[in-house]
PDB file of C-alpha atoms in Angstrom:
ATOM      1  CA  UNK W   1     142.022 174.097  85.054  1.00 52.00           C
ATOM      2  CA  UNK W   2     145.450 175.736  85.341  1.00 58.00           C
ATOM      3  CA  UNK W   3     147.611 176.061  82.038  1.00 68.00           C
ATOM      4  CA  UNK W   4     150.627 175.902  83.921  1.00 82.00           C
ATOM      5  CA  UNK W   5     153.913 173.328  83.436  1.00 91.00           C
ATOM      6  CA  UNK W   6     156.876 172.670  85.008  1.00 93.00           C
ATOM      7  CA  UNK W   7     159.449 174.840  83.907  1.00 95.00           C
ATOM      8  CA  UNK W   8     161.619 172.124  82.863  1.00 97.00           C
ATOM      9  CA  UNK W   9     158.746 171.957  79.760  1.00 97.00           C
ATOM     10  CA  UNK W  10     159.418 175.745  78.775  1.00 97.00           C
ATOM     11  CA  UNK W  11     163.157 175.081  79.004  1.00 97.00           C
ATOM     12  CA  UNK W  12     163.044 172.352  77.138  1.00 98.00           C
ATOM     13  CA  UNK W  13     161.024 173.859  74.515  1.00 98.00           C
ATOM     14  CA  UNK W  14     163.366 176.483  74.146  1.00 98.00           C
ATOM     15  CA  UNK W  15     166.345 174.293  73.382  1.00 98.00           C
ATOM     16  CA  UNK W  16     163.803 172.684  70.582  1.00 97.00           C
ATOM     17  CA  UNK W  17     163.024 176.320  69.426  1.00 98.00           C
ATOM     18  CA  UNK W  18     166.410 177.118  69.320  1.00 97.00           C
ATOM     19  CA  UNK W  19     167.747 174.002  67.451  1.00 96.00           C
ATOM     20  CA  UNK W  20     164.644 173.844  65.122  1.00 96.00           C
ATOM     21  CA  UNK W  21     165.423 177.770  63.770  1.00 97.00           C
ATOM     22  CA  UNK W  22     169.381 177.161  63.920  1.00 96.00           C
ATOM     23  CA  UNK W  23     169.457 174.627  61.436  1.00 93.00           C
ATOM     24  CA  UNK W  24     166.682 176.019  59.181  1.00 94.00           C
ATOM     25  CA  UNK W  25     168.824 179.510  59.205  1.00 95.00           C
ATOM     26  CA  UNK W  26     172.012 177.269  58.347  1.00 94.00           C
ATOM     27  CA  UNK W  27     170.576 175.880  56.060  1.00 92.00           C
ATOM     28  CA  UNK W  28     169.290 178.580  54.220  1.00 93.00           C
ATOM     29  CA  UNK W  29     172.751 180.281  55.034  1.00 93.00           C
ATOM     30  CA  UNK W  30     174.596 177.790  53.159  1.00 92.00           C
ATOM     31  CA  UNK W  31     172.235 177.889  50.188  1.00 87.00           C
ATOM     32  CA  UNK W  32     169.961 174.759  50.725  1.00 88.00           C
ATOM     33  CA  UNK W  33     166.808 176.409  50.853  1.00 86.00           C
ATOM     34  CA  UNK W  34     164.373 176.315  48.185  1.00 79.00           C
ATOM     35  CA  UNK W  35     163.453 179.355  46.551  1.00 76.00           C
ATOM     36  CA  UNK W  36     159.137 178.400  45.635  1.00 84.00           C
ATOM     37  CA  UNK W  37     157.505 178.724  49.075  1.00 88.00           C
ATOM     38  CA  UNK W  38     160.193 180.526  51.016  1.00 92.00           C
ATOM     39  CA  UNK W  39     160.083 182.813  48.022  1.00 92.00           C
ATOM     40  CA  UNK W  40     156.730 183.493  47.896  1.00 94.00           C
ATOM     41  CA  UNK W  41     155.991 183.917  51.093  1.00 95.00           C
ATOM     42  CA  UNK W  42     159.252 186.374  51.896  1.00 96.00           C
ATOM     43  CA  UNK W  43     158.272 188.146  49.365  1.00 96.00           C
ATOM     44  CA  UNK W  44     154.439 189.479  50.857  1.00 97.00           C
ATOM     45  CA  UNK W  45     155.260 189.608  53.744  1.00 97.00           C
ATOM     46  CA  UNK W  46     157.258 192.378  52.943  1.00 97.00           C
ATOM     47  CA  UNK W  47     154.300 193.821  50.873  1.00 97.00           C
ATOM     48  CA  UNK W  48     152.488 193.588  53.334  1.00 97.00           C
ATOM     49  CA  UNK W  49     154.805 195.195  55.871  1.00 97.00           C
ATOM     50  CA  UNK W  50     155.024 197.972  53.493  1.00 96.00           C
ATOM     51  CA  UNK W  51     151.225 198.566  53.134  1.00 95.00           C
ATOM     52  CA  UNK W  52     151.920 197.809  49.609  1.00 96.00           C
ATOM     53  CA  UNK W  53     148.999 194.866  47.732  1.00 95.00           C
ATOM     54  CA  UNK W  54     150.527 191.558  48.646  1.00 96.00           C
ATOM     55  CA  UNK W  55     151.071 189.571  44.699  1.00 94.00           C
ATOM     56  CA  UNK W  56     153.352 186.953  44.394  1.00 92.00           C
ATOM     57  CA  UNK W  57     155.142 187.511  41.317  1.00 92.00           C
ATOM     58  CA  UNK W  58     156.128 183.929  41.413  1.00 89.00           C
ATOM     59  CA  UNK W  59     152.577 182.613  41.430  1.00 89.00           C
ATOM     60  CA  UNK W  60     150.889 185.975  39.527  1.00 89.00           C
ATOM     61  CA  UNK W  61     148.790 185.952  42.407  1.00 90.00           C
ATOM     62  CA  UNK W  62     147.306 187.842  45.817  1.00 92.00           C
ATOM     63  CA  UNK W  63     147.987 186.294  48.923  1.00 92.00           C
ATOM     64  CA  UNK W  64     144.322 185.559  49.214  1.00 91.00           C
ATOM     65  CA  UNK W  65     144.162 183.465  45.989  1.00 88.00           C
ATOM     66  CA  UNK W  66     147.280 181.463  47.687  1.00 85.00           C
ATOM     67  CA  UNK W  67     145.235 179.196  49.699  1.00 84.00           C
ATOM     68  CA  UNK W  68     143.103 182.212  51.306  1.00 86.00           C
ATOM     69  CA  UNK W  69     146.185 182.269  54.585  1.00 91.00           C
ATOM     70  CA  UNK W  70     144.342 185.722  56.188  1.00 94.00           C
ATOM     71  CA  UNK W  71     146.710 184.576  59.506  1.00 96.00           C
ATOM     72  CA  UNK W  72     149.648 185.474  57.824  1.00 96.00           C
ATOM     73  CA  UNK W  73     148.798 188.735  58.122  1.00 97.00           C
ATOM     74  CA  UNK W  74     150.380 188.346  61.376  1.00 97.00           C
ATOM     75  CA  UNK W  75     153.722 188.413  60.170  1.00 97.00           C
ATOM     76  CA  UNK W  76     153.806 192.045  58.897  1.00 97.00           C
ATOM     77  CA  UNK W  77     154.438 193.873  62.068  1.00 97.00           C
ATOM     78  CA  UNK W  78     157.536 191.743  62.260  1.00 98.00           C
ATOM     79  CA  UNK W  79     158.872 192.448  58.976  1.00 98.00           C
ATOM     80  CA  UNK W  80     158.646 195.603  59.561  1.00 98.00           C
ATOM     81  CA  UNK W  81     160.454 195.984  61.923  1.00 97.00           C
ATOM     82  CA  UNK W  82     162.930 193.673  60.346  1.00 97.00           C
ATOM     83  CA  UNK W  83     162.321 192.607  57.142  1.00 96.00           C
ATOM     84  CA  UNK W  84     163.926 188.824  57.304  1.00 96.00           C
ATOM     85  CA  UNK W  85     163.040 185.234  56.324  1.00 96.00           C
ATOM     86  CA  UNK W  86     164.409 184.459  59.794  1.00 97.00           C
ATOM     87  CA  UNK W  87     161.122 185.416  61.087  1.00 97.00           C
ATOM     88  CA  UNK W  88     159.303 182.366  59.084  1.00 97.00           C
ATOM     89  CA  UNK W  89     161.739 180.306  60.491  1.00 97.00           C
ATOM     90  CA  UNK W  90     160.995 181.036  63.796  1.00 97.00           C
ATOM     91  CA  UNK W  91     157.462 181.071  63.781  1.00 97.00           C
ATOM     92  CA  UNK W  92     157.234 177.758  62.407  1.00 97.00           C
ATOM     93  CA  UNK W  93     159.923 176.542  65.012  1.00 97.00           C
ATOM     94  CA  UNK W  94     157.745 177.863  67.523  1.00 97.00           C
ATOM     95  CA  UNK W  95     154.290 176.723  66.306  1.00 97.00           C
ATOM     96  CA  UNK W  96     155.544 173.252  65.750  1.00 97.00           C
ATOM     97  CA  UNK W  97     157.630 172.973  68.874  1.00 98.00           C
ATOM     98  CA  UNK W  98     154.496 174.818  71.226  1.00 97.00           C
ATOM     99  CA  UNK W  99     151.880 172.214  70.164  1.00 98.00           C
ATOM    100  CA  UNK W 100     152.996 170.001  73.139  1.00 97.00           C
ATOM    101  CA  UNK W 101     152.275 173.068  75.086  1.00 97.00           C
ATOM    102  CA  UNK W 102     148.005 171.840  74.074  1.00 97.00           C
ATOM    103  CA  UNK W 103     149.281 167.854  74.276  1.00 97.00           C
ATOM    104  CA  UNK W 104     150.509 167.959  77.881  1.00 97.00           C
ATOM    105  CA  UNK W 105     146.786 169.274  79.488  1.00 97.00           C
ATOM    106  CA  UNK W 106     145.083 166.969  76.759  1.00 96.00           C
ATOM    107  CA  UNK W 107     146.979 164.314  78.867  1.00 96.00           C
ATOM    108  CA  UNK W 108     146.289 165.531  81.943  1.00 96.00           C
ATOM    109  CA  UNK W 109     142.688 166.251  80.778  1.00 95.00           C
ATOM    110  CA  UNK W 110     142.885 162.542  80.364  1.00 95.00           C
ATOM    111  CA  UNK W 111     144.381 161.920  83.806  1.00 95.00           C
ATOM    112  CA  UNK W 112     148.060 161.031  82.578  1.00 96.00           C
ATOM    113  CA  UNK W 113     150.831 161.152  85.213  1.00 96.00           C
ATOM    114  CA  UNK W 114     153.640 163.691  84.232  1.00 95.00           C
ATOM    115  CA  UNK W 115     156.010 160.854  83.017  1.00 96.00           C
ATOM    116  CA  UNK W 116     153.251 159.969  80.762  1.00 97.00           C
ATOM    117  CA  UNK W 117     153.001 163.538  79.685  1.00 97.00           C
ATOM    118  CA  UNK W 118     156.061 164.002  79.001  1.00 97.00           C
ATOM    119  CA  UNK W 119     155.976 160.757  76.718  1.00 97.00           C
ATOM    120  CA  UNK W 120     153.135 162.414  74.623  1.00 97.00           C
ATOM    121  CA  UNK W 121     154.986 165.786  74.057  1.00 97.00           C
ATOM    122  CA  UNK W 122     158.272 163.601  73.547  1.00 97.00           C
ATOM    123  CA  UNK W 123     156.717 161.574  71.034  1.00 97.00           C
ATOM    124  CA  UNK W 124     155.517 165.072  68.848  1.00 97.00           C
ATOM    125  CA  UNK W 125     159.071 166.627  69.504  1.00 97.00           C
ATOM    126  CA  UNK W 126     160.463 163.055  68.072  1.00 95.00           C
ATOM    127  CA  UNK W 127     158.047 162.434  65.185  1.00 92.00           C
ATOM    128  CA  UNK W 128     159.429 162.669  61.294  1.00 93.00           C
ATOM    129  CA  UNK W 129     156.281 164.617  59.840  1.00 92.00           C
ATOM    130  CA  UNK W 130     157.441 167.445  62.442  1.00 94.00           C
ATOM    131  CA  UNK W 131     161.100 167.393  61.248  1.00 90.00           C
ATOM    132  CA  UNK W 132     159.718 167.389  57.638  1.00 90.00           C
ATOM    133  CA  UNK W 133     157.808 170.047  58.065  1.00 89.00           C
ATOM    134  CA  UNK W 134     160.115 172.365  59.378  1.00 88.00           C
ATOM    135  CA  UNK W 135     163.376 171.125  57.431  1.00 85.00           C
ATOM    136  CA  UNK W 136     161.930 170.090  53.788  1.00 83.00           C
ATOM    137  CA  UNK W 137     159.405 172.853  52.984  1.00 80.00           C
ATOM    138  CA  UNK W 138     161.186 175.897  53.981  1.00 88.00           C
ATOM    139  CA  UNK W 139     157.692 177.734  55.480  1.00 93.00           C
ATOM    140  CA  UNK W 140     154.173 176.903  55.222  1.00 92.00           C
ATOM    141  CA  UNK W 141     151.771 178.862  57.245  1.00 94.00           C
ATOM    142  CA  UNK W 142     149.517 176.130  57.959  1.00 94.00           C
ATOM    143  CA  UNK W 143     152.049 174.659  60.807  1.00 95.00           C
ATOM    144  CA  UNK W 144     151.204 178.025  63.055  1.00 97.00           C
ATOM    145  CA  UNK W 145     147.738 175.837  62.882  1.00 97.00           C
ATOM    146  CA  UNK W 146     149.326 172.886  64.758  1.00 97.00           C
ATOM    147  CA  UNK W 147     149.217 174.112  68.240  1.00 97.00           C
ATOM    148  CA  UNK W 148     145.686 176.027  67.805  1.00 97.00           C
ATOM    149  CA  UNK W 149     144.033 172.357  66.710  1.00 97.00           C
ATOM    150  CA  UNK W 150     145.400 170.532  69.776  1.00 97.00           C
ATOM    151  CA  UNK W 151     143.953 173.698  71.829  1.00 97.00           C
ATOM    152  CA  UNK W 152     140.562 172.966  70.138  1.00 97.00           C
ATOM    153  CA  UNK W 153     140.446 169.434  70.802  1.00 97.00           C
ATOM    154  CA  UNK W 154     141.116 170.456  74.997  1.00 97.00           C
ATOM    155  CA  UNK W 155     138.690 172.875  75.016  1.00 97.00           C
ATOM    156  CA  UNK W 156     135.986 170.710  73.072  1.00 97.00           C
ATOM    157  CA  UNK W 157     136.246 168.126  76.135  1.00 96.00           C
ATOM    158  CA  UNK W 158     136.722 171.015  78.994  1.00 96.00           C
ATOM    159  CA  UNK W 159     133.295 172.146  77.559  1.00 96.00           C
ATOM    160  CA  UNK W 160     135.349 175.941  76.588  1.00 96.00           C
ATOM    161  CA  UNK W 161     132.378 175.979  73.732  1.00 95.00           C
ATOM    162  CA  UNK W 162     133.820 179.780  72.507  1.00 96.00           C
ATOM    163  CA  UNK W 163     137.052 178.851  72.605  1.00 97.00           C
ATOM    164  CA  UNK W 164     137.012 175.697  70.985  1.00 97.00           C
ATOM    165  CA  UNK W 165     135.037 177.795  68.179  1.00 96.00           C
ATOM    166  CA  UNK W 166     137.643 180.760  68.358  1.00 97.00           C
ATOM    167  CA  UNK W 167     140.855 178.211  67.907  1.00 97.00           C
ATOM    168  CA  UNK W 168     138.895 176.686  65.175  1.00 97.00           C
ATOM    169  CA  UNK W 169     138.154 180.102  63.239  1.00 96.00           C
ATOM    170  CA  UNK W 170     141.782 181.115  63.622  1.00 96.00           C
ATOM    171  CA  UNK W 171     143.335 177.456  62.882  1.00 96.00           C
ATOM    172  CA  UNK W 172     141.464 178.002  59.366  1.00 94.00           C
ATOM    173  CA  UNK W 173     143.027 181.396  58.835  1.00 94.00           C
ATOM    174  CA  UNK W 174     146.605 179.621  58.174  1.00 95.00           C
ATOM    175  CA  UNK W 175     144.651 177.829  54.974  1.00 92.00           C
ATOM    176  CA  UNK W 176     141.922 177.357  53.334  1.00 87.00           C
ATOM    177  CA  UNK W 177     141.996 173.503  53.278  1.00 88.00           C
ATOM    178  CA  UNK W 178     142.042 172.964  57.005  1.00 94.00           C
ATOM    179  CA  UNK W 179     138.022 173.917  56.602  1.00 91.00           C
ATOM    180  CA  UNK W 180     137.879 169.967  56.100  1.00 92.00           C
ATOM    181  CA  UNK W 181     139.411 169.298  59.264  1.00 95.00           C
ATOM    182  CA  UNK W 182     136.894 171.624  61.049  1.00 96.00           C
ATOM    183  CA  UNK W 183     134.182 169.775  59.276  1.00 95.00           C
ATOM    184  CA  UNK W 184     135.784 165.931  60.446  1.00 95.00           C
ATOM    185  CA  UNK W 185     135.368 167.189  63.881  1.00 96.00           C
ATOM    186  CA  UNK W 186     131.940 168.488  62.919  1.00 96.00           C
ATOM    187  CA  UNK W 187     131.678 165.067  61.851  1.00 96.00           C
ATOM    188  CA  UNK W 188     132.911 163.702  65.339  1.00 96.00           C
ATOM    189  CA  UNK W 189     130.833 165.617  67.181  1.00 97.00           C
ATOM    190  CA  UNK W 190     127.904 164.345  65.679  1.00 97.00           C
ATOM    191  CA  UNK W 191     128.792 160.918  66.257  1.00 96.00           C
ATOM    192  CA  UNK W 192     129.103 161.873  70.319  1.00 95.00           C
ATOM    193  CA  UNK W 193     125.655 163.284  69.551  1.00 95.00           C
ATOM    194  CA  UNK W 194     126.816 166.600  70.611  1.00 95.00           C
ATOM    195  CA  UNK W 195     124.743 168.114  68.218  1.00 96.00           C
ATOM    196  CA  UNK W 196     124.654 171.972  68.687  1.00 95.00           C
ATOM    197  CA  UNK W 197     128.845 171.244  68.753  1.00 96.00           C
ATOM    198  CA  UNK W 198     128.639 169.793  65.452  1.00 96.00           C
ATOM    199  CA  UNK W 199     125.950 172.046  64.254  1.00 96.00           C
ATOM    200  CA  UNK W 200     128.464 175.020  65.001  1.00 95.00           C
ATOM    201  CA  UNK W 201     131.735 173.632  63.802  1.00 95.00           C
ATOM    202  CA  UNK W 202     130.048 172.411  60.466  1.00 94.00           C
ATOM    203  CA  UNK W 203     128.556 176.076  60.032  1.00 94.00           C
ATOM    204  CA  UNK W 204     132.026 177.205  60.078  1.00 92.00           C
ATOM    205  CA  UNK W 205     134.104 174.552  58.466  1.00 90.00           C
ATOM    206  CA  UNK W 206     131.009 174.388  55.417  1.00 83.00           C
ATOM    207  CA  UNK W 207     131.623 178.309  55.271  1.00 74.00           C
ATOM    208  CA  UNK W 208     135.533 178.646  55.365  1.00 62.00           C
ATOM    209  CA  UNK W 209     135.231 176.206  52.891  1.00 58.00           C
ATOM    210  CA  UNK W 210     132.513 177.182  50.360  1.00 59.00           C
ATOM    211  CA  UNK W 211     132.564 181.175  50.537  1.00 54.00           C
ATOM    212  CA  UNK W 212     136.467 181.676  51.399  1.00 54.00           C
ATOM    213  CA  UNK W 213     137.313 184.854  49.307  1.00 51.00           C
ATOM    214  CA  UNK W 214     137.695 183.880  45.835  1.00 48.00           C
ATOM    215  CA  UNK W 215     137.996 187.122  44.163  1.00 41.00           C
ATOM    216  CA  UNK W 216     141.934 187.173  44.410  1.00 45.00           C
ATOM    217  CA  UNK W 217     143.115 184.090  42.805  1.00 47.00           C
ATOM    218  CA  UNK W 218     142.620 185.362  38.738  1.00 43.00           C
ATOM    219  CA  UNK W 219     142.516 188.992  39.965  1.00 45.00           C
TER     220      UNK W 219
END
């Protein structure tokens, strides 16, 4: 199976990139951003950048206790070498825009011609929850999870058993609540009767879930 698209997808995806951050940074420019989650996450990441202990000051909390993101983590090497919001912007531009980058070889996993690819990745590009998300709560790190869950759901029916258990793991890193999703496909798998699937998937959606680090959130 080759990951490859037509350019024309990447170029595309760029102009959706690029018009995704543009009008988030406007609007943030001209003062229409909302100061809760853009606020709390600005603010550790630059802890973190700093190898200072990330606590919200707005939520009295560690960044563990906020939903147990351990992905976002990610985002320090960044800040520090710029410390800007812009970069929150972007990543959720491109994790948002990039999940068709999963959708077009689900659809050509599925046999799909390329017009009916580009239909499926048309249809995320065009759908409201995507314009929501990026345009009406500022940042949440839970869309960088978006293009990791489409991944998982190729690599569950290309029989890629590690990395459908790798984009999983990581997909739960962004938060703590997205255990339940791993544990629905658990769910699906068993159905299929793909048992040692579902037997693996509910081992680590039942564990994200049950033992995610607690210690943080009254610490």
């Amino acid at each position: 199976m080759s990951f490859q698209v037509p350019r024309l997808f990447w170029f595309v995806s760029a102009l959706l990139v690029g018009l995704f951050y543009g009008l988030q940074a406007l609007r943030h420019i001209l003062l229409h951003s909302a100061g809760w989650d853009l606020g709390i996450y600005d603010q550790v990441a630059w802890q973190m950048s700093q190898g200072l202990e990330p606590r919200s000051t707005l939520l009295g909390l560690h960044h563990m206790g906020n939903h147990g993101a351990w992905m976002f983590y990610a985002i320090a090497p960044f800040y520090w070498l710029v410390p800007s919001v812009h970069w929150l912007f972007l990543t959720q531009a491109l994790g948002l825009i990039l999940t068709a980058w999963p959708l077009w070889h689900l659809a050509a996993q599925a046999g799909l011609r390329p017009r009916e690819r580009w239909l499926i990745c048309g249809l995320w590009w065009l759908q409201p929850v995507v314009f929501n998300a990026n345009f009406f709560v500022d940042f949440r790190p839970e869309t960088w999870a978006m293009p990791l869950l489409a991944l998982a759901i190729w690599a569950n029916r290309a029989e890629q058993r590690w990395l459908w258990l790798l984009s999983l793991f990581v997909m739960m890193g962004c938060r703590d609540g997205l255990g339940l999703i791993v544990i629905g496909l658990a769910l699906e798998q068993a159905y299929r009767r793909r048992w040692r699937w579902a037997a693996e998937a509910l081992l680590l959606g039942g564990g994200g879930s049950c033992f995610w680090p607690r210690s943080f959130i009254h610490s």
